[in-house]
Amino acid sequence: MKIKNQIPNIFTLGNLFCGFLSIGYAANHQYTNAAVLVLIGMMLDSMDGRIARMLHVESPLGLELDSLADIVTFGVAPSFLVYYTIFFDSGLLGLAISGLFPLFGAYRLARFNTTPVEVSSTHFIGVPITAAGGILALLTLFNNQIPSIVTTVIFTALSFLMVSKIKIPSLKKVPLPKYGTIVTIFLGALLVLVNIESYGRFPYLIYIATPIYIIYVSYRFIKVKGNKGP
């Protein structure tokens, strides 16, 4: 087993572990921690595929592992967050409604994995589960400022949009600095805002993942600029 081939899988497994930890934090009513872990999972998820392509070690195993990680971190974990913060008082009905999100997300991932490569490389069919899960994490992160009805409507809409036939442009072929730097600045600013008065309360993984992601984006930026030349 070559270590080089497993590097992208390490990031994918890190994404999966974030989902596992998020569920645990949500069950213990630490919703901010749980939401932040989903955002960290987004960072790792944005890196594994690009690292695999950069190292030329893409494989069917990596693709399947990525889907398994995504359904946990961006399907199950966000649905638990919404259940505990919005639907908990509704009992079994609330639990059943919360369960729709990972079900639709799993269907969307399966459909994506069976979509011809030439199609999936240009656009997505339906909202990607990563984006949908990230939106739910942000909504629960600011749950005190956002009315429950708003979160409920967005939760329901995202569930159906994932399995819709709406075409969304894919960013796979877009050079990372054009949007990755923006994402990094946004996530970095967001994490500072939620952490500024609560240092030490968040999972220590945040202090590892964020610098790694920033270094990765900086490397990609330098590489792209270098390829363009003066």
XYZ file of C-alpha atoms in Angstrom:
230
model
C 0.000 0.000 0.000
C 1.556 3.298 -1.108
C 1.266 6.123 1.401
C 0.866 8.593 -1.466
C -2.304 6.825 -2.608
C -3.834 7.094 0.859
C -3.239 10.808 1.474
C -6.592 11.925 -0.030
C -8.359 9.153 1.899
C -6.920 10.510 5.150
C -8.671 13.825 4.495
C -11.871 11.967 3.602
C -11.725 9.979 6.826
C -11.090 13.234 8.687
C -14.295 14.543 7.127
C -16.139 11.429 8.319
C -14.731 11.789 11.824
C -15.966 15.382 11.916
C -19.456 14.103 11.151
C -19.229 11.525 13.929
C -18.032 14.131 16.431
C -20.745 16.555 15.309
C -23.460 14.014 16.079
C -21.951 13.421 19.509
C -21.787 17.127 20.305
C -25.365 17.651 19.106
C -26.579 14.815 21.351
C -24.869 16.577 24.267
C -26.561 19.894 23.382
C -23.334 21.547 22.253
C -24.843 22.797 19.032
C -22.214 25.393 18.185
C -19.484 22.772 18.386
C -21.558 20.423 16.259
C -22.137 23.067 13.571
C -18.468 24.098 13.517
C -17.445 20.475 12.985
C -19.666 20.273 9.904
C -17.905 23.376 8.559
C -14.529 21.768 9.257
C -15.795 18.722 7.371
C -16.532 21.027 4.419
C -12.923 22.189 4.452
C -11.617 18.630 4.398
C -14.142 17.581 1.749
C -13.034 20.409 -0.527
C -9.448 19.212 -0.255
C -9.538 15.430 -0.727
C -10.644 15.377 -4.358
C -8.281 18.108 -5.433
C -5.382 16.474 -3.619
C -6.185 13.170 -5.356
C -6.134 14.901 -8.750
C -2.975 16.811 -7.860
C -1.185 13.580 -6.860
C -2.779 11.612 -9.738
C -4.146 8.992 -7.334
C -7.882 9.184 -8.082
C -9.605 5.846 -7.561
C -13.092 4.274 -7.339
C -12.315 3.485 -3.691
C -11.759 7.170 -2.951
C -15.014 8.084 -4.669
C -17.040 5.576 -2.666
C -15.315 6.531 0.582
C -16.062 10.187 -0.104
C -19.765 9.430 -0.554
C -19.901 7.444 2.678
C -18.230 10.313 4.545
C -20.531 12.901 2.953
C -23.739 11.143 3.970
C -22.595 11.167 7.600
C -21.091 14.665 7.829
C -23.482 16.535 5.535
C -26.550 14.311 5.789
C -26.930 12.682 9.186
C -25.046 15.256 11.298
C -26.951 18.358 10.046
C -30.280 16.527 10.367
C -29.485 15.759 14.020
C -28.630 19.422 14.517
C -31.962 20.521 13.072
C -33.809 17.868 15.069
C -32.347 18.909 18.418
C -32.692 22.654 17.785
C -36.013 22.799 15.908
C -38.009 19.556 15.894
C -37.150 18.011 19.262
C -40.430 19.073 20.904
C -42.419 17.432 18.081
C -41.476 13.939 19.247
C -41.565 11.115 16.717
C -43.002 13.380 14.029
C -40.047 15.722 14.379
C -37.644 12.797 14.244
C -39.329 11.474 11.101
C -39.187 14.879 9.395
C -35.514 15.293 10.309
C -34.799 11.888 8.790
C -35.922 13.033 5.341
C -32.763 15.058 4.805
C -30.234 12.177 4.976
C -32.591 9.954 2.955
C -32.785 12.448 0.113
C -29.080 13.149 0.476
C -28.208 9.460 0.133
C -30.346 9.207 -3.011
C -28.651 12.274 -4.460
C -25.173 10.841 -3.799
C -26.109 7.516 -5.389
C -27.444 9.319 -8.446
C -24.274 11.405 -8.666
C -22.051 8.317 -8.489
C -23.915 6.751 -11.409
C -23.880 9.920 -13.542
C -21.497 9.855 -16.546
C -18.217 11.613 -15.776
C -18.529 14.029 -18.690
C -21.837 15.277 -17.268
C -20.835 15.500 -13.595
C -17.674 17.432 -14.492
C -19.645 20.322 -16.014
C -22.636 20.622 -13.691
C -24.471 19.022 -10.785
C -27.999 17.678 -10.985
C -29.664 18.976 -7.827
C -28.063 20.785 -4.894
C -24.911 18.965 -3.681
C -25.300 17.473 -0.216
C -22.133 19.242 0.940
C -23.648 22.656 0.229
C -27.011 21.688 1.705
C -25.451 20.320 4.899
C -23.236 23.386 5.234
C -26.233 25.707 4.946
C -28.047 23.807 7.697
C -24.954 23.996 9.899
C -24.825 27.777 9.417
C -28.524 28.101 10.216
C -28.153 26.177 13.477
C -24.958 28.071 14.285
C -27.025 31.264 14.352
C -30.185 29.590 15.584
C -30.854 32.270 18.187
C -30.968 34.986 15.535
C -32.948 33.066 12.903
C -36.667 32.245 13.397
C -37.410 28.523 13.545
C -39.892 28.805 10.693
C -37.134 30.088 8.405
C -34.889 27.137 9.242
C -37.817 24.749 8.757
C -38.650 26.139 5.309
C -35.009 26.081 4.172
C -34.546 22.563 5.581
C -37.574 21.314 3.629
C -36.544 23.132 0.446
C -32.985 21.772 0.554
C -34.252 18.230 1.049
C -36.231 18.388 -2.180
C -33.687 20.463 -4.085
C -31.084 17.730 -3.552
C -33.181 15.248 -5.526
C -34.436 17.811 -8.035
C -33.340 17.980 -11.671
C -32.048 21.534 -11.354
C -28.666 21.954 -13.056
C -26.021 23.727 -10.984
C -22.627 24.643 -12.537
C -19.764 22.541 -11.204
C -16.668 24.279 -9.819
C -14.365 21.301 -10.368
C -12.696 22.862 -13.384
C -12.458 26.336 -11.872
C -8.950 27.210 -10.580
C -9.079 27.146 -6.780
C -8.006 30.756 -6.084
C -11.043 32.108 -7.928
C -13.380 30.813 -5.236
C -11.330 28.869 -2.697
C -9.748 32.017 -1.276
C -13.188 33.561 -0.845
C -14.436 30.441 0.909
C -11.374 30.419 3.153
C -11.806 34.060 4.144
C -15.521 33.525 4.769
C -15.063 30.411 6.899
C -12.103 31.934 8.708
C -14.050 35.084 9.561
C -17.047 33.024 10.618
C -14.986 30.806 12.904
C -13.344 33.858 14.471
C -16.741 35.438 15.093
C -18.179 32.404 16.856
C -14.970 31.743 18.740
C -13.879 35.238 19.734
C -15.476 35.152 23.174
C -15.342 31.401 23.697
C -11.735 30.359 23.169
C -11.250 26.783 24.287
C -14.909 25.765 24.045
C -14.694 24.487 20.507
C -13.221 21.176 19.344
C -9.454 21.427 19.213
C -9.658 20.044 15.664
C -10.649 23.528 14.561
C -7.200 24.862 15.464
C -5.618 22.166 13.290
C -7.957 22.050 10.292
C -8.217 25.786 9.669
C -4.441 26.472 9.337
C -4.031 23.360 7.154
C -6.809 24.557 4.852
C -5.356 28.056 4.614
C -1.893 26.648 3.831
C -3.417 24.373 1.179
C -5.276 27.236 -0.516
C -2.143 29.405 -0.385
C -0.135 26.620 -2.030
C -2.715 26.232 -4.771
C -2.735 29.989 -5.326
C 1.064 30.128 -5.632
C 1.062 27.116 -7.970
C -1.566 28.623 -10.280
C 0.220 31.959 -10.339
C 3.492 30.166 -11.082
C 1.969 28.266 -13.998
C 0.701 31.522 -15.504
C 4.176 33.022 -15.415
C 4.985 36.726 -15.360
